[in-house]
Coordinates of C-alpha atoms and ligand atoms in Angstrom, one line a residue:
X72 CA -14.7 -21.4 20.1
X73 CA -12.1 -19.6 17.9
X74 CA -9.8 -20.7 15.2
X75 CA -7.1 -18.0 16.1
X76 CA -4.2 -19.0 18.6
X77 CA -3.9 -15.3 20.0
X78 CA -6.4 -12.7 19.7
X79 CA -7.3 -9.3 21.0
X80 CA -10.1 -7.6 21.1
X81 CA -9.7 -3.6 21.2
X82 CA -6.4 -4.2 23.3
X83 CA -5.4 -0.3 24.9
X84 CA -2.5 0.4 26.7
X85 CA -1.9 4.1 28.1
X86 CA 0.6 5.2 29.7
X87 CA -0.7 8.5 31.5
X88 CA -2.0 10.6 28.7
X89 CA 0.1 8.9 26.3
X90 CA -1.8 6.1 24.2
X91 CA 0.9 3.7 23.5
X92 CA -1.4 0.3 21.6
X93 CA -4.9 2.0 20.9
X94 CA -7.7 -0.5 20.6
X95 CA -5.6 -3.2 18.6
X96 CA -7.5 -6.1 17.4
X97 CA -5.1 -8.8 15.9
X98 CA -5.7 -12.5 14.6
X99 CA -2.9 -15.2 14.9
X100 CA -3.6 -18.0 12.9
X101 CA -2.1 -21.9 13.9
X102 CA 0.7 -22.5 12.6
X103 CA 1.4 -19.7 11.2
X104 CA 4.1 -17.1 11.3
X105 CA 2.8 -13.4 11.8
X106 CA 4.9 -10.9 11.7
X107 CA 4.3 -7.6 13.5
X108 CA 5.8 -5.1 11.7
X109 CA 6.0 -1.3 13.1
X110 CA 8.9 1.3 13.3
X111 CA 10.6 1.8 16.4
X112 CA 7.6 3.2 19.4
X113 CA 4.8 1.9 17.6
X114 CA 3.7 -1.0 20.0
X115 CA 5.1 -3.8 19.7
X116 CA 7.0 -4.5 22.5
X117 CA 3.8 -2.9 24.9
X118 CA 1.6 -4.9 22.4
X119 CA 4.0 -8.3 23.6
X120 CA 3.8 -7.7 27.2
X121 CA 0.1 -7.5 27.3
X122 CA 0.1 -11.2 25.6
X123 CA 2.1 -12.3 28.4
X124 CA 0.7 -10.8 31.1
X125 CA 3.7 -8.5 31.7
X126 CA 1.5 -5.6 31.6
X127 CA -2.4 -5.3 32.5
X128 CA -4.1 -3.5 29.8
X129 CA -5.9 0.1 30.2
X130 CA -8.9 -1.9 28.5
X131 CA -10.0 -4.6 26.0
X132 CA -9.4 -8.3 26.2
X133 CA -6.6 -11.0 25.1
X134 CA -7.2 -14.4 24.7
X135 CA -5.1 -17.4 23.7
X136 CA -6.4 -20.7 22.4
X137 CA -9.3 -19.9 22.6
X138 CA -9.4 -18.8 26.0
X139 CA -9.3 -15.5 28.1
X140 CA -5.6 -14.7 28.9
X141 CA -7.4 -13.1 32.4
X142 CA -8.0 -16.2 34.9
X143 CA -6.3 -19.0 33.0
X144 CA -2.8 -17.8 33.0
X145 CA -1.5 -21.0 34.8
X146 CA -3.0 -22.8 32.4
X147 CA -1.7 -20.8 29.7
X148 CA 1.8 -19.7 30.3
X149 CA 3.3 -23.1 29.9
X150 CA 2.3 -23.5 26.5
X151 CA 3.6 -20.6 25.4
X152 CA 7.6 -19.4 24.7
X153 CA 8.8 -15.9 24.7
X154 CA 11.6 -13.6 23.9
X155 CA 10.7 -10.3 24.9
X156 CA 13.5 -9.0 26.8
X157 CA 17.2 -10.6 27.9
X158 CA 16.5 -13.2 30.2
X159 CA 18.7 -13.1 33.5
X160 CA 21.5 -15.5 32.4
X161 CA 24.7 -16.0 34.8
X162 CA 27.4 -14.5 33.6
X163 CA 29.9 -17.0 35.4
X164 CA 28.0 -19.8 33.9
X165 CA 28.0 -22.1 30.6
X166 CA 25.1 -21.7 28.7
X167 CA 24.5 -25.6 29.1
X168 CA 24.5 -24.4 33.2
X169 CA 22.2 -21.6 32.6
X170 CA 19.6 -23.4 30.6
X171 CA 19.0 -26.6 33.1
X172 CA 18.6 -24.0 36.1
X173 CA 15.2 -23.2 33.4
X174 CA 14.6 -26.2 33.4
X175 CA 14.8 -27.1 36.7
X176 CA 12.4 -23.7 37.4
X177 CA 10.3 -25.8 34.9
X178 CA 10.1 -29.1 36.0
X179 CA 11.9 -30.4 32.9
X180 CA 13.7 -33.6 34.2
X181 CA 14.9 -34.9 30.7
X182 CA 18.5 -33.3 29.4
X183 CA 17.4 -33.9 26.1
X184 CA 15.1 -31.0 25.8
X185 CA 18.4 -28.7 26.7
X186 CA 20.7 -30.4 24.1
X187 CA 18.0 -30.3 21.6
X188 CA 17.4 -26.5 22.7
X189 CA 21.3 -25.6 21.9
X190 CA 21.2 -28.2 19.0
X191 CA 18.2 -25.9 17.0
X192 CA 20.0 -22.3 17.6
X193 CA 23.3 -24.1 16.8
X194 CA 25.2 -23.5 20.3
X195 CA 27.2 -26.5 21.5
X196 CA 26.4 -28.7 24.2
X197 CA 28.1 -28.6 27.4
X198 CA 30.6 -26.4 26.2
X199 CA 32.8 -25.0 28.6
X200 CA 32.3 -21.4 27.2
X201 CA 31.1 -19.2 30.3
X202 CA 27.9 -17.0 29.3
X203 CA 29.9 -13.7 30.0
X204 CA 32.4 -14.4 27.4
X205 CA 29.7 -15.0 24.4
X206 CA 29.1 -12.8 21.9
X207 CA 25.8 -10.4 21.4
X208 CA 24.8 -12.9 18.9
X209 CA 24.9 -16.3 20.9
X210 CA 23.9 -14.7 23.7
X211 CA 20.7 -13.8 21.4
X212 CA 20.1 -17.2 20.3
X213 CA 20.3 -19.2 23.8
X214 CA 18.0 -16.6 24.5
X215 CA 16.2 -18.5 21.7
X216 CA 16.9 -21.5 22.8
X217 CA 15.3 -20.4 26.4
X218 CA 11.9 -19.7 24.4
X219 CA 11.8 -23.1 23.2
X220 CA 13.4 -25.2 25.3
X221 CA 10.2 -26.7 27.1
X222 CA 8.5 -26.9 23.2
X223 CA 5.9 -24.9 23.6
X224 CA 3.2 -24.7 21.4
X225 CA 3.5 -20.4 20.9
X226 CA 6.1 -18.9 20.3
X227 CA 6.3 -14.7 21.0
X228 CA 10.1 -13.3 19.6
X229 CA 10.2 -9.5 20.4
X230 CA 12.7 -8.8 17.4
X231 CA 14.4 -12.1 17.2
X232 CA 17.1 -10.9 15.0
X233 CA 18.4 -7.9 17.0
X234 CA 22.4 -7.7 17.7
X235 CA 22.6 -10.2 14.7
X236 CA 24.8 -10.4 11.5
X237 CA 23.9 -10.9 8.3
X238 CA 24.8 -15.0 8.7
X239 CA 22.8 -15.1 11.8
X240 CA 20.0 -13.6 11.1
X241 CA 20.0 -15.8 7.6
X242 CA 20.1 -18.9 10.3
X243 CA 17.6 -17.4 12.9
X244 CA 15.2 -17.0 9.7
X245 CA 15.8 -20.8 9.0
X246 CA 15.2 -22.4 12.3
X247 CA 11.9 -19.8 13.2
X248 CA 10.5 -21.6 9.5
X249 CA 11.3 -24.9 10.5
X250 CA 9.9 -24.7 13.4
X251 CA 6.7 -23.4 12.4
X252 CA 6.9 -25.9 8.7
X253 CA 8.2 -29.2 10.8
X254 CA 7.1 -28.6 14.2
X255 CA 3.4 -27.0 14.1
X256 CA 4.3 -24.0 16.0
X257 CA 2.5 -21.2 16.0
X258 CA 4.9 -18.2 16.2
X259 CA 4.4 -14.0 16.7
X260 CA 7.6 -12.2 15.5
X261 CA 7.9 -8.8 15.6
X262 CA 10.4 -6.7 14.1
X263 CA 10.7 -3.0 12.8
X264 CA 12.6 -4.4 9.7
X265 CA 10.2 -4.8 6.9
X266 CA 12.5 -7.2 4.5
X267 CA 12.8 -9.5 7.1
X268 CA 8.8 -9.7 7.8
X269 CA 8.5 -10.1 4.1
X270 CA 10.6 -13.1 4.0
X271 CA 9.4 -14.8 6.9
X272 CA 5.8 -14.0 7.6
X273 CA 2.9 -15.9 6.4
X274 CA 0.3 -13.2 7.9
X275 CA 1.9 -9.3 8.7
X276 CA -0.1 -7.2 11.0
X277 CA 1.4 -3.2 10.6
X278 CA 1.1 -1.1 13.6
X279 CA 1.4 2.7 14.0
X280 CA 1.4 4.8 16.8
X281 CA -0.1 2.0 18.2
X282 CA -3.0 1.2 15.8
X283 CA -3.4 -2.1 13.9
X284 CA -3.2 0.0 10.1
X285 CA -3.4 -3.6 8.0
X286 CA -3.7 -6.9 8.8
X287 CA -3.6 -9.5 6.0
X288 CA -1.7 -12.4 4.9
X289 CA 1.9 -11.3 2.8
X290 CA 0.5 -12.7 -0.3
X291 CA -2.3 -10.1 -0.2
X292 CA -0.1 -7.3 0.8
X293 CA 2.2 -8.4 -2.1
X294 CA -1.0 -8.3 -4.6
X295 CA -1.5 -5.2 -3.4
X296 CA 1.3 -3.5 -5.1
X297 CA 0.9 -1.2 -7.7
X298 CA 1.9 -2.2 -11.2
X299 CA 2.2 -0.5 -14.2
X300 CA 4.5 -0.2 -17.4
X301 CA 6.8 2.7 -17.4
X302 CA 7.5 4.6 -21.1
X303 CA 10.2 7.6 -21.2
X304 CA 9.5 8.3 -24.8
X305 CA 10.0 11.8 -27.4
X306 CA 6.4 12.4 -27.1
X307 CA 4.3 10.9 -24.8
X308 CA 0.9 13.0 -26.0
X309 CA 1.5 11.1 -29.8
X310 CA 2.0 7.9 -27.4
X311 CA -1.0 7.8 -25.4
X312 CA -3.2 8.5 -28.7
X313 CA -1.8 6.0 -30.2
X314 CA -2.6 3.5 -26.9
X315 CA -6.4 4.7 -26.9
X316 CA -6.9 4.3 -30.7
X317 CA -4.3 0.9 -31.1
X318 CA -4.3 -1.1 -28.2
X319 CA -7.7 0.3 -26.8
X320 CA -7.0 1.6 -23.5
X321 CA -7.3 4.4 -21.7
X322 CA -5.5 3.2 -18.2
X323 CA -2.6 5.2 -18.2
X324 CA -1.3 8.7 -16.6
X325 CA 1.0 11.4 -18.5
X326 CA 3.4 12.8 -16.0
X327 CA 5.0 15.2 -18.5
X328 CA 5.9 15.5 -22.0
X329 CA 8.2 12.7 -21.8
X330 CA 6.9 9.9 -19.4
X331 CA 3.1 7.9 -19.5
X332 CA 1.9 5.2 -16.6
X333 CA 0.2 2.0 -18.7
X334 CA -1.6 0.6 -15.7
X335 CA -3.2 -2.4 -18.7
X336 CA 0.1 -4.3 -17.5
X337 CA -1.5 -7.1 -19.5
X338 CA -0.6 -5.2 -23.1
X339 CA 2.3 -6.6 -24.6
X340 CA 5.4 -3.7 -24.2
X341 CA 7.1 -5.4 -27.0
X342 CA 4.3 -4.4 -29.3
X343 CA 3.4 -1.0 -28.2
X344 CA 7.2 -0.4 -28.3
X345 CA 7.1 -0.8 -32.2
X346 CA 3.8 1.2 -32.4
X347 CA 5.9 4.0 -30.9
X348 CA 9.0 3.6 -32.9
X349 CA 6.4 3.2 -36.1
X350 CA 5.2 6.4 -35.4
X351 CA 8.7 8.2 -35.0
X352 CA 8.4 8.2 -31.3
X353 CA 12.1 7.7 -29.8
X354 CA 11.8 5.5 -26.8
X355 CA 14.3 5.5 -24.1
X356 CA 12.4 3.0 -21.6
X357 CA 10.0 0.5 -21.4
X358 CA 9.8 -1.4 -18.1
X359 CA 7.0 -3.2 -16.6
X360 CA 7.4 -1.9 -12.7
X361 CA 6.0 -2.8 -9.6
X362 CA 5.7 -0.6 -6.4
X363 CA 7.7 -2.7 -3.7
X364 CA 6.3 -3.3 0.2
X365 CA 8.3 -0.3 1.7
X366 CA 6.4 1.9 -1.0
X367 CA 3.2 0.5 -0.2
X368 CA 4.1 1.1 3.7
X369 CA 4.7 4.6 3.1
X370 CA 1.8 5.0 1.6
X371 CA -0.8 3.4 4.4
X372 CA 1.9 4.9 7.0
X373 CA 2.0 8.6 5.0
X374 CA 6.0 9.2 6.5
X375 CA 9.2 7.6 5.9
X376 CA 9.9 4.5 4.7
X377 CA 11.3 2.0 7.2
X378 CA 14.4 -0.4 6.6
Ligands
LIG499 N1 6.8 1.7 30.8 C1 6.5 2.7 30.0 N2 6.2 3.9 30.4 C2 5.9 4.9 29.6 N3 5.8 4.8 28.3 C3 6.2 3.6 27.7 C4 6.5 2.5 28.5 N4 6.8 1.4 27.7 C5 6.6 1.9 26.5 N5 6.2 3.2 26.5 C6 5.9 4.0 25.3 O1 5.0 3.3 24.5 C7 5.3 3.5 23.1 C8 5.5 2.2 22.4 O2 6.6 1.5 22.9 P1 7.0 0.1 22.5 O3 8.3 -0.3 23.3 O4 5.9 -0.8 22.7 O5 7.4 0.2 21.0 P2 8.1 -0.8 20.0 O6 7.3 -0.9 18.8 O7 8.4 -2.0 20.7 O8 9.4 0.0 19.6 P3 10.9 -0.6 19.3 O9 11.0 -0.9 17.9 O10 11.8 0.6 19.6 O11 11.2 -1.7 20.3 C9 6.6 4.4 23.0 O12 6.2 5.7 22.8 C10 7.2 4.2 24.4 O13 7.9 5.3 24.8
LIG500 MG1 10.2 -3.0 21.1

């Protein structure tokens, strides 16, 4: 018996000779948020739809609580909620209208779980509003509010956040959190923005070209950063001498003439500063630095950066 809520084993999707998730293992822990973070192509939606059944897989194996995806799907399905992509909603309906034909599809009798549905993306309840005159961004979160309507235990959000604004998104954010903080769930965001994972994850799996690169929870990711003090000095040659013989260290990098790497971030920059300066060493900076998460996902991703 396993601990994980979702987890594959050498998932593979191709697509004629195209490879589009190659042999992806991933562990989603309970209540946990994980993030899937990729640029756009590199899985995730494919990755989504093989959770869900939406796709059969070329090869290797899904299972959910603890139990194959293949063979138990009635079983499954209904504790799950997804977003993966825009549900059918009628146009010339409210979206109070739309949601209890779900839930009559569902068998949920009690109105409450529709108001409290609307209540948690902040849509009003039986508003007269018809579904064709919303905007991309309520249309996005009754979409939302579709997903979680029947409370299910696991949640799966193909990018959540897309077609929202700044405000929105802020809000989407909140409620995905609160659900996972108040409400137990276990929830699988993906999203090709890495500033949004790095807010809301707890546990970040990066996929390229359909390969599982990392897997980890964000605080490791964020220990993982590279820090070190930056000097722009007169002469950094007289500096680093003066690091080995005072301070004892020989954990740095001279770029040029004018710039050393400290990478002892535990030395005090105030002092070595005045060992400089004592020295006749001009100093124009002094900065303790740290490499951010887009640096470090260019690095393991060797390309661009991503938003
Ligand atoms: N039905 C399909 N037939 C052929 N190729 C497909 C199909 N669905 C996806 N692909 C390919 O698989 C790769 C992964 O696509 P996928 O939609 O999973 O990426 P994604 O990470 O969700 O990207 P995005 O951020 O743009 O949504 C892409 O190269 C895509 O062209
Ligand atoms: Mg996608």
């Amino acid at each position: 018996m396993t601990n994980y809520v979702i987890e594959t084993h050498d998932l593979t999707k191709k697509y004629g000779s195209q490879v589009s998730v190659s042999h992806l293992n991933i562990h989603v822990k309970r209540g946990r948020i994980y993030g899937l973070l990729g640029r756009n192509g590199a899985g995730k939606t494919t990755t989504m739809r093989m959770l869900l059944g939406l796709t059969a897989p070329t090869s290797g194996e899904v299972s959910i609580f603890g139990k194959p995806f293949v063979g138990n799907e009635k079983k499954l399905l209904p504790r799950i909620g997804c977003l993966i992509e825009s549900p059918g909603f009628y146009p010339n309906l409210t979206a109070t209208e739309n949601l209890k034909i779900f839930a009559e599809l569902r068998g949920l009798k009690n109105p409450n779980y529709i108001k409290g549905a609307l209540e948690l993306v902040n849509l009003p309840y039986r508003d007269k509003k018809l579904f064709s005159q919303y905007s991309l961004g309520m249309k996005q979160r009754l979409a939302i509010a579709l997903a979680v309507m029947h409370d299910p235990e696991l949640l799966i959000l193909d990018e959540p956040i897309n077609g929202l604004d700044p405000i929105g998104i802020a809000e989407v954010r909140d409620f995905i959190r609160e659900l996972c903080d108040a409400r137990g769930k276990t929830i699988l965001i993906s999203s090709h923005i890495l500033s949004e994972i790095s807010l809301l994850a707890d546990d970040v799996g990066i996929i390229d070209h359909g390969t599982l690169l990392e897997e980890e929870s964000l605080k490791e990711l964020e220990e993982k950063n590279e820090k070190y003090i930056h000097f722009c000095v007169s002469e950094a040659q007289k500096a680093a001498q003066i690091i080995t013989r005072a301070f004892r260290s020989n954990n740095f990098r001279l770029a040029d003439g004018n710039n050393l790497y400290l990478y002892d971030t535990d030395l005090p920059v105030a002092s070595l500063t005045r060992a400089f300066v004592e020295a006749g060493i001009d100093v124009q900076e002094a900065h303790l630095c740290e490499d951010t998460l887009e640096d470090y996902f260019k690095r393991i991703t060797g390309g661009e950066g991503i938003a």
